Short mmCIF file of C-alpha atoms in Angstrom, two decimals:
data_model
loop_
_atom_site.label_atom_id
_atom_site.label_comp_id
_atom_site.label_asym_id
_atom_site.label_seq_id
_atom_site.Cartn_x
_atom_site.Cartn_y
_atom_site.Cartn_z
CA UNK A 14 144.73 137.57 128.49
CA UNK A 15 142.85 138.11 125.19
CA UNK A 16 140.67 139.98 126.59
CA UNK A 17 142.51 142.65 127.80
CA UNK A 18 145.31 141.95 125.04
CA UNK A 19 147.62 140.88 127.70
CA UNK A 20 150.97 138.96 127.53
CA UNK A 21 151.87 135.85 129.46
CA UNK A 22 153.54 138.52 132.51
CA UNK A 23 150.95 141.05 131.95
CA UNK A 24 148.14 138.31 132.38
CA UNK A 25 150.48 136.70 135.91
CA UNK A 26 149.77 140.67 137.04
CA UNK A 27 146.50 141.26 136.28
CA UNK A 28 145.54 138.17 138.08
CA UNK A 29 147.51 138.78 141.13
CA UNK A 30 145.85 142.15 141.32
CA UNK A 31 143.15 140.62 140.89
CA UNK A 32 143.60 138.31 143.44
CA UNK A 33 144.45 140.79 145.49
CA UNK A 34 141.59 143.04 144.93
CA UNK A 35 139.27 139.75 145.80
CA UNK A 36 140.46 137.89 148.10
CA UNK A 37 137.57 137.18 149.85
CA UNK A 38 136.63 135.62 147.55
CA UNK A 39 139.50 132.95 146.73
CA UNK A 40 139.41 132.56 150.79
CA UNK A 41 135.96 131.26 150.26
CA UNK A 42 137.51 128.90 147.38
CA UNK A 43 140.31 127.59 149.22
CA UNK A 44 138.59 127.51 152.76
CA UNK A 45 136.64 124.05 152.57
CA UNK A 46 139.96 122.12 150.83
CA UNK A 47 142.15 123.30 154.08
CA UNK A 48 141.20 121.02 156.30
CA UNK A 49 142.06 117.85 154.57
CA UNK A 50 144.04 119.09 151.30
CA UNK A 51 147.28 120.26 150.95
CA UNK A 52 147.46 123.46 149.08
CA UNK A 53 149.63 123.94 145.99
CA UNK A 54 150.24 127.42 144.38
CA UNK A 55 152.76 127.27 141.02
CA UNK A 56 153.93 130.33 140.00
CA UNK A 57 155.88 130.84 136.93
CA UNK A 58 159.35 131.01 136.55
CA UNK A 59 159.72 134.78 135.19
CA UNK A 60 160.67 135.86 139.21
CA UNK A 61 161.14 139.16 138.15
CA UNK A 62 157.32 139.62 138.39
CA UNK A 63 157.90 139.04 142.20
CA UNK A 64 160.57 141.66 142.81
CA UNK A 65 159.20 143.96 140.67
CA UNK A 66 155.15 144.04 141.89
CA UNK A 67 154.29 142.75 145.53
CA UNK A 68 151.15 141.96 144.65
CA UNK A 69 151.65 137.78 144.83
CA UNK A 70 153.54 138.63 148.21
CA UNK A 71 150.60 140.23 149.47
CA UNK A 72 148.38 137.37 148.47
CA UNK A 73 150.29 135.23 150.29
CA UNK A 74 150.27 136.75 153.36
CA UNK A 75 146.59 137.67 153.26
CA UNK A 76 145.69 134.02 153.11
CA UNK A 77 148.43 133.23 155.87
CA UNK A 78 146.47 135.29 158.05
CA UNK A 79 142.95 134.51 156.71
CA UNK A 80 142.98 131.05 156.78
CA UNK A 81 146.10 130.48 159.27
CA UNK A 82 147.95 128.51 156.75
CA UNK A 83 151.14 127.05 157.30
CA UNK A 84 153.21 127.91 153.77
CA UNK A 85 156.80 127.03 152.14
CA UNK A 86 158.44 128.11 149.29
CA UNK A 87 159.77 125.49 146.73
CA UNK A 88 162.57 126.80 144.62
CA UNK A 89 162.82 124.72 141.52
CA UNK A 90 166.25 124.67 140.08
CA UNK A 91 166.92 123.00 136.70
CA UNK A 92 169.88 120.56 137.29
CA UNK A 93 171.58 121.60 134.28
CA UNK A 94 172.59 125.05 136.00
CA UNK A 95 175.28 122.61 138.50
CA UNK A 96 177.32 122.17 135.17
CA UNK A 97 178.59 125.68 135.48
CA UNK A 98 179.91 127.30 138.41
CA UNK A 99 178.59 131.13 137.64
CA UNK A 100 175.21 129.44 136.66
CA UNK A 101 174.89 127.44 140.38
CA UNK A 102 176.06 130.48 141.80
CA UNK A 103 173.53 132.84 140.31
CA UNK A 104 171.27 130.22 140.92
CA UNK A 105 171.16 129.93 144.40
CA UNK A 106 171.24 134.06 144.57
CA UNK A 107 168.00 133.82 142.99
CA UNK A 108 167.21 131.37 145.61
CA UNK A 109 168.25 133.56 148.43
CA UNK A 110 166.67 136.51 147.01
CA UNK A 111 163.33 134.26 146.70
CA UNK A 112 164.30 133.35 149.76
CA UNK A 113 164.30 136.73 151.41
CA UNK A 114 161.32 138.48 149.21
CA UNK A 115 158.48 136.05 150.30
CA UNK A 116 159.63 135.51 153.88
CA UNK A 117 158.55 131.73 153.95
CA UNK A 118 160.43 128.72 154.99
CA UNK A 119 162.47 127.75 151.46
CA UNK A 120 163.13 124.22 149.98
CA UNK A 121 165.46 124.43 147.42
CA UNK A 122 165.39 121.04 144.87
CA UNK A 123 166.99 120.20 141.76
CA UNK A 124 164.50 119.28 139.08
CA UNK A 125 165.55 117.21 135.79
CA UNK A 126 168.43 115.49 137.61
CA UNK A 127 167.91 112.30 135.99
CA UNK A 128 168.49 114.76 132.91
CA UNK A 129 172.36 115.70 134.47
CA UNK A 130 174.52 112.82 132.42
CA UNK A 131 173.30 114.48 129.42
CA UNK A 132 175.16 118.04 129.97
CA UNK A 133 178.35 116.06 129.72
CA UNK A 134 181.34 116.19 132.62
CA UNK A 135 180.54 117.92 135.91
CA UNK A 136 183.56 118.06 137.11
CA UNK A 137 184.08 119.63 140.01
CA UNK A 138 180.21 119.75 140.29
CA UNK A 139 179.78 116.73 140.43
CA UNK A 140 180.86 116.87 144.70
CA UNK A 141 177.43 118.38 144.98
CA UNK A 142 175.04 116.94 142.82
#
């Protein structure tokens, strides 16, 4: 990132394009660890870098078809957004559009949930946390 005097999105694009660009060689990388690995790819959370360049989508489905992997998308969702109605709500949106945009099998979990108690009364959340 210093290098090219990139930010923290600027640097997640430049490196899927990069990706992109060469990905022969990151199936040469990721070839010998398929057969008794599983495979983990974190992304950030800034999604708008997936709506707005296709460049990680493209990834994906170059090493689907390159190495015949067998992917699914896990949405992380901080368990503090069930306190609010419009936040779960616009929550699982982003989920669906996630959802839709990579075209994977999806796995939505709540993350921090031993956290929850600390955000105070759920209320009528609490029926689905």
């Amino acid at each position: 990132m210093a290098e090219h005097s990139l930010g923290p999105n600027g640097g997640f694009v430049y490196c899927m394009d990069y990706l992109e660009k060469n990905i022969d060689w990151l199936e040469g990388k990721l070839k010998p660890l398929i057969e008794d690995h599983y495979l983990l790819f974190d992304f950030p959370g800034q999604v708008e870098l997936f709506f707005l360049h296709s460049n990680a989508r493209s990834v994906i489905n170059k090493l689907i078809k390159k190495l015949n992997l067998r992917l699914t998308a896990v949405h992380l969702i901080d368990a503090h957004l069930c306190c609010d109605p419009g936040k779960y709500v616009s929550a699982l949106l982003l989920s669906l559009s996630t959802m839709l945009h990579l075209e994977l099998p999806h796995i939505n979990v709540l993350s921090k949930i031993d956290l929850i108690e600390n955000y105070g009364n759920l209320g009528i959340m609490s029926s689905i946390v």
